[in-house]
Amino acid sequence: MTRLPSCVRRCQPSVLLPGLLQAQPVSSYAWNQELTKLCQQRHFIMEDDSGYGPLGTELKNNLAELWWRSVVSLREQVFGISTLHQQRPTAAATSTPIGLIDKNALHTILHDSQLNKKEMAKSIESLLHNQIGLRTSLLQGALEHYVPSLALLNRKLPFGLAEMGTCYRPIHAEEPNGKVKTGESFMASLVWFSSPQTSAQWLEYWLRHRMLWWRKFAVSPSDFSSSELQNADGNREVRIQYNFSGGTETLETLCSLGDEVLVSRCVGSKAKLQCREGRKSVIPHVLSISSCLDTGVRTYLHNSFQEMGSVHTKRRLLQRKVLKLHPSLTPVKVALDMGRGPSNELRQVCEGLLQELQEQAISVWPGYLETASISMEQQLIRYDEMGVLFTILVNDVTLENGIAQLRNRDTSIREMMHISEISSFLTKYITAARRM
Amino acid sequence: MTRLPSCVRRCQPSVLLPGLLQAQPVSSYAWNQELTKLCQQRHFIMEDDSGYGPLGTELKNNLAELWWRSVVSLREQVFGISTLHQQRPTAAATSTPIGLIDKNALHTILHDSQLNKKEMAKSIESLLHNQIGLRTSLLQGALEHYVPSLALLNRKLPFGLAEMGTCYRPIHAEEPNGKVKTGESFMASLVWFSSPQTSAQWLEYWLRHRMLWWRKFAVSPSDFSSSELQNADGNREVRIQYNFSGGTETLETLCSLGDEVLVSRCVGSKAKLQCREGRKSVIPHVLSISSCLDTGVRTYLHNSFQEMGSVHTKRRLLQRKVLKLHPSLTPVKVALDMGRGPSNELRQVCEGLLQELQEQAISVWPGYLETASISMEQQLIRYDEMGVLFTILVNDVTLENGIAQLRNRDTSIREMMHISEISSFLTKYITAARRM
């Protein structure tokens, strides 16, 4: 069993799902109360911190899709893989702190009156020894896929194996009763194999690439920084960090691992590990790039949150808060609302437009179905808090000449546009933002 | 704690990840040797059954994306959610057979010489009692999100909560040593809330919808069937099944659960459970629709596998095998290869085309980078086994007049097309196939 390099052991998700923040307040500074309240109220994060609400789920999915596209889909040398959450008994024995246990089997042992204390302990030890653990990182899975993947590439370097998925680590609660909560983190990992000569350059390449990627979707890119250290194994490790108001958190860790992680796994001949770099045969060096996308979600929520001053509505003065999430990230691209006019006809217009937008894979909030009596000003305040990019308002004017109002979240500007042009305008807007 | 209805307990993934088939040969009949070999060789499934290779990963992702699009993105009343893999202690106590255990804490107890047998058993019991278990279905998570979601919809029925993710159940190996392997399954779940009056119609609606969806991507749709039963709780349950050569397996379970699962979870007033159907307030009935997407992947691999007779190559006679995976599902849409001609120039043409296709989100296999000496016939045999939809061949003719060869996997027909038209042809082809 390969012992995980210290940087990988350490670069476990330092920030966990919202659900676990209470248990270990790593990032109590990271969220001010206003933002927390808004994220819960607008269904990004559950009030009882048990995962993501509909908007948070969509945001997380968008982030994951962008990561996958940037790291896997647009690269010929990167392959996606999918490994088990459980780690093999051989690996699990020393590496995973969380064991899976068959409760029934354990109960049987505990209630076996014929066993003495020593025998009971022994039975339980053996039960535990045979148990499978849960993965704490995605590195092991990629290393297991290394040899089989060589056939795909005719042993040609460099190449990478990418995976996204949940990883686990225990969080010790304060009580010493052994209560364990697993810190679940949704991780994205690229394990990159290159020749020993080029591995340092690749670290630089990927650091630059990944930093640009994180910054691309940010309102204030300067809140992202990197810091380098040499870890206990003498390997280079670079962390991409985000500066939450009050402190920084690690979003991603790039760790140069040499060839040891491959060699130490190899039983027998090393020949099967070898790849080609030009005409030479080499055992590649391994670079592990691991991001916590849960931290990514919180990062972009924090980065995009702006308090904009007050808005007068008919009833009262309201503080306007906006989530200026990047067009590619924001869960709802457009809200569709009806103004004054015959509601049956307007509803039909909305339904047609909804379908057209959905076919273009543009996510729509069907505000026209809203039955609560709420003013358009209040709706817009709500949409800004949801990060909705555009709001379309159709009314009796639309029925006359086809012109609807299109309101931009970031500028608050309302422009008039023919409804037949809206779908292609939005598609172009979102595509352009992604390419920038 | 709500006891799970029997149909949900039973409709746990009956078919597991490939990795676990050895432990419990549920579906030994389902895979003939030829298909297994092909799926391993072509990197769909790992040879040691530890997950998916690059092509299998892409296939699974495509299937998941299609499911999400059909159930969530295209519907105003369905919201995606994301819950934890671990189940809360209250729920875990009775419902999950797999406990998570902190190995270190258990070791400490086992090696505590001051404890007698009884005390040791008690300590372990309490350790176990506090443990968190892993979810066995996605239903619990959706029920937990029910009340918070009501605010999103202004309590208007019907609506649904959807989630995709891994679920776990133990597989008992034959040895009685308590060794436990968790059966991991990638599940997709829709929990649908409707008024009591309409719940039976909704079951029919969703059964029809889901059946059409499964059949849409199949080569022989008649291999899908449904069977209805009344389960132990007296609820209706319908299973969508696939007929593997040799036996059927359940792909999806639709289970009518009444309102009991909601009511029994509710502490105190039932008012907060109530929704509106027209002007009436009702407690909705729950319909659980749960699919195993791992079984889905195997289903489509099986369904699309065809042995086509022999092909003569220069060296030998080969059996031609094709995976006729649906254009939306197949992991590689197009392979890009070079024929005769000046290789530098041809490579440039390929790179330009590759980039253009990738920007259209069309997945490309860069065959032109292949360094092994392999004939085009052998390449095509390989591509058919990978399910590659089209193969583009550029050669010296392309350099002269821009015309490349486009070979169709399903018809084996090769047509000539100008390279500037290929990208839009493929986009239209794939979009049309998805809409059919």
CSV table of C-alpha atoms in Angstrom, one decimal, chain A residues 151-320:
chain,number,residue,atom,x,y,z
A,151,ALA,CA,-3.0,1.7,-24.0
A,152,LEU,CA,-5.2,4.6,-24.9
A,153,LEU,CA,-2.3,6.9,-25.6
A,154,ASN,CA,0.3,4.5,-26.9
A,155,ARG,CA,2.4,5.5,-23.9
A,156,LYS,CA,2.8,9.0,-25.1
A,157,LEU,CA,3.5,11.8,-22.5
A,158,PRO,CA,2.2,14.1,-21.3
A,159,PHE,CA,-1.3,13.2,-20.4
A,160,GLY,CA,-3.8,13.5,-17.5
A,161,LEU,CA,-6.5,11.7,-15.7
A,162,ALA,CA,-9.4,13.8,-14.3
A,163,GLU,CA,-12.2,13.0,-12.0
A,164,MET,CA,-14.9,14.8,-10.0
A,165,GLY,CA,-16.6,13.3,-7.0
A,166,THR,CA,-17.2,13.3,-3.3
A,167,CYS,CA,-14.3,12.7,-0.9
A,168,TYR,CA,-14.6,12.2,2.9
A,169,ARG,CA,-12.6,12.9,6.0
A,170,PRO,CA,-13.6,12.7,9.6
A,171,ILE,CA,-14.3,15.7,11.7
A,172,HIS,CA,-13.9,15.1,15.3
A,173,ALA,CA,-16.5,16.8,17.3
A,174,GLU,CA,-15.6,18.3,20.6
A,175,GLU,CA,-17.0,15.4,22.6
A,176,PRO,CA,-14.5,12.7,23.1
A,177,ASN,CA,-17.2,10.0,22.6
A,178,GLY,CA,-15.8,9.2,19.2
A,179,LYS,CA,-18.8,10.7,17.4
A,180,VAL,CA,-17.7,11.1,13.9
A,181,LYS,CA,-19.0,13.3,11.2
A,182,THR,CA,-17.6,12.9,7.8
A,183,GLY,CA,-16.6,16.0,6.0
A,184,GLU,CA,-18.0,15.5,2.6
A,185,SER,CA,-16.4,17.6,-0.1
A,186,PHE,CA,-17.1,17.7,-3.8
A,187,MET,CA,-13.6,17.6,-5.3
A,188,ALA,CA,-12.3,18.0,-8.8
A,189,SER,CA,-8.9,16.4,-9.5
A,190,LEU,CA,-6.5,16.3,-12.4
A,191,VAL,CA,-3.5,14.0,-12.1
A,192,TRP,CA,-0.9,15.0,-14.7
A,193,PHE,CA,1.8,12.7,-16.0
A,194,SER,CA,4.9,14.2,-17.7
A,195,SER,CA,8.5,13.5,-18.3
A,196,PRO,CA,10.8,14.3,-15.3
A,197,GLN,CA,12.5,17.0,-17.4
A,198,THR,CA,9.3,18.9,-18.0
A,199,SER,CA,7.5,18.4,-14.8
A,200,ALA,CA,8.6,21.8,-13.2
A,201,GLN,CA,7.4,23.6,-16.4
A,202,TRP,CA,4.1,21.8,-16.3
A,203,LEU,CA,3.6,22.9,-12.7
A,204,GLU,CA,4.1,26.5,-13.8
A,205,TYR,CA,1.8,25.9,-16.8
A,206,TRP,CA,-1.0,24.5,-14.7
A,207,LEU,CA,-0.7,27.0,-12.0
A,208,ARG,CA,-1.1,29.8,-14.5
A,209,HIS,CA,-3.9,28.0,-16.2
A,210,ARG,CA,-5.8,27.3,-13.0
A,211,MET,CA,-5.3,30.7,-11.6
A,212,LEU,CA,-6.6,32.3,-14.8
A,213,TRP,CA,-9.6,30.0,-14.7
A,214,TRP,CA,-10.6,30.9,-11.1
A,215,ARG,CA,-10.2,34.6,-11.8
A,216,LYS,CA,-12.1,34.4,-15.1
A,217,PHE,CA,-15.4,34.0,-13.3
A,218,ALA,CA,-14.7,36.5,-10.5
A,219,VAL,CA,-16.0,40.0,-10.0
A,220,SER,CA,-12.8,41.0,-8.2
A,221,PRO,CA,-10.0,38.7,-9.5
A,222,SER,CA,-7.4,40.2,-7.1
A,223,ASP,CA,-8.9,38.3,-4.2
A,224,PHE,CA,-7.3,35.1,-5.6
A,225,SER,CA,-3.7,34.6,-4.9
A,226,SER,CA,-1.2,31.7,-4.8
A,227,SER,CA,1.4,30.7,-2.2
A,228,GLU,CA,4.2,28.2,-2.6
A,229,LEU,CA,5.8,26.0,0.0
A,230,GLN,CA,8.0,23.0,0.2
A,231,ASN,CA,6.2,20.2,2.0
A,232,ALA,CA,7.5,17.6,4.3
A,233,ASP,CA,8.4,15.2,1.5
A,234,GLY,CA,10.6,18.0,-0.1
A,235,ASN,CA,8.1,18.4,-3.0
A,236,ARG,CA,6.9,21.7,-4.3
A,237,GLU,CA,3.4,22.6,-3.5
A,238,VAL,CA,1.4,25.6,-4.6
A,239,ARG,CA,-1.9,26.6,-3.3
A,240,ILE,CA,-4.5,28.8,-4.9
A,241,GLN,CA,-6.2,30.8,-2.3
A,242,TYR,CA,-9.2,33.1,-2.0
A,243,ASN,CA,-9.2,36.0,0.3
A,244,PHE,CA,-12.5,35.9,2.2
A,245,SER,CA,-13.1,39.1,4.2
A,246,GLY,CA,-11.1,38.1,7.2
A,247,GLY,CA,-8.8,35.3,6.0
A,248,THR,CA,-7.7,33.2,3.2
A,249,GLU,CA,-8.8,29.7,2.3
A,250,THR,CA,-7.3,27.2,-0.1
A,251,LEU,CA,-9.3,26.5,-3.2
A,252,GLU,CA,-6.9,24.3,-5.0
A,253,THR,CA,-3.6,22.6,-4.4
A,254,LEU,CA,-1.0,21.8,-7.0
A,255,CYS,CA,1.5,19.3,-5.7
A,256,SER,CA,4.5,17.9,-7.5
A,257,LEU,CA,4.9,14.3,-6.5
A,258,GLY,CA,7.9,13.0,-8.5
A,259,ASP,CA,7.7,9.4,-9.6
A,260,GLU,CA,7.6,7.8,-6.2
A,261,VAL,CA,3.9,7.5,-6.0
A,262,LEU,CA,3.9,5.4,-9.2
A,263,VAL,CA,7.1,3.4,-8.5
A,264,SER,CA,6.0,2.4,-4.9
A,265,ARG,CA,2.7,1.0,-6.2
A,266,CYS,CA,4.4,-1.1,-8.8
A,267,VAL,CA,4.8,-4.8,-8.1
A,268,GLY,CA,7.5,-6.4,-10.2
A,269,SER,CA,8.9,-4.9,-13.3
A,270,LYS,CA,8.9,-1.2,-13.7
A,271,ALA,CA,8.7,-1.6,-17.5
A,272,LYS,CA,4.9,-1.4,-17.5
A,273,LEU,CA,5.1,2.0,-15.9
A,274,GLN,CA,7.2,3.5,-18.7
A,275,CYS,CA,6.1,6.0,-21.2
A,276,ARG,CA,7.7,7.6,-24.2
A,277,GLU,CA,8.9,11.2,-24.3
A,278,GLY,CA,10.2,11.6,-27.9
A,279,ARG,CA,12.4,8.5,-28.3
A,280,LYS,CA,13.2,8.0,-24.6
A,281,SER,CA,11.5,5.7,-22.2
A,282,VAL,CA,10.8,7.3,-18.8
A,283,ILE,CA,8.8,6.8,-15.7
A,284,PRO,CA,6.7,10.0,-15.6
A,285,HIS,CA,6.6,12.5,-12.8
A,286,VAL,CA,3.2,13.0,-11.2
A,287,LEU,CA,1.5,16.4,-10.6
A,288,SER,CA,-1.6,16.4,-8.5
A,289,ILE,CA,-4.1,19.3,-9.0
A,290,SER,CA,-7.0,19.1,-6.6
A,291,SER,CA,-9.8,21.6,-6.1
A,292,CYS,CA,-12.6,21.7,-3.7
A,293,LEU,CA,-15.7,22.8,-5.7
A,294,ASP,CA,-17.7,23.3,-2.5
A,295,THR,CA,-15.2,26.0,-1.5
A,296,GLY,CA,-15.4,27.2,-5.1
A,297,VAL,CA,-19.2,27.7,-4.8
A,298,ARG,CA,-18.8,29.7,-1.5
A,299,THR,CA,-15.9,31.7,-3.1
A,300,TYR,CA,-18.0,32.9,-6.0
A,301,LEU,CA,-21.0,33.6,-3.8
A,302,HIS,CA,-18.8,35.7,-1.6
A,303,ASN,CA,-16.9,37.3,-4.4
A,304,SER,CA,-20.1,38.3,-6.3
A,305,PHE,CA,-22.0,39.6,-3.3
A,306,GLN,CA,-22.5,43.4,-3.4
A,307,GLU,CA,-24.6,45.7,-1.3
A,308,MET,CA,-25.8,48.5,-3.5
A,309,GLY,CA,-27.5,51.0,-1.4
A,310,SER,CA,-31.2,51.4,-0.9
A,311,VAL,CA,-34.1,51.1,-3.2
A,312,HIS,CA,-37.5,52.8,-2.7
A,313,THR,CA,-40.4,50.6,-3.2
A,314,LYS,CA,-44.0,51.6,-2.8
A,315,ARG,CA,-44.1,50.2,0.7
A,316,ARG,CA,-40.7,50.7,2.2
A,317,LEU,CA,-37.0,51.4,1.8
A,318,LEU,CA,-35.1,48.3,0.9
A,319,GLN,CA,-31.4,47.5,0.9
A,320,ARG,CA,-30.5,46.3,-2.6
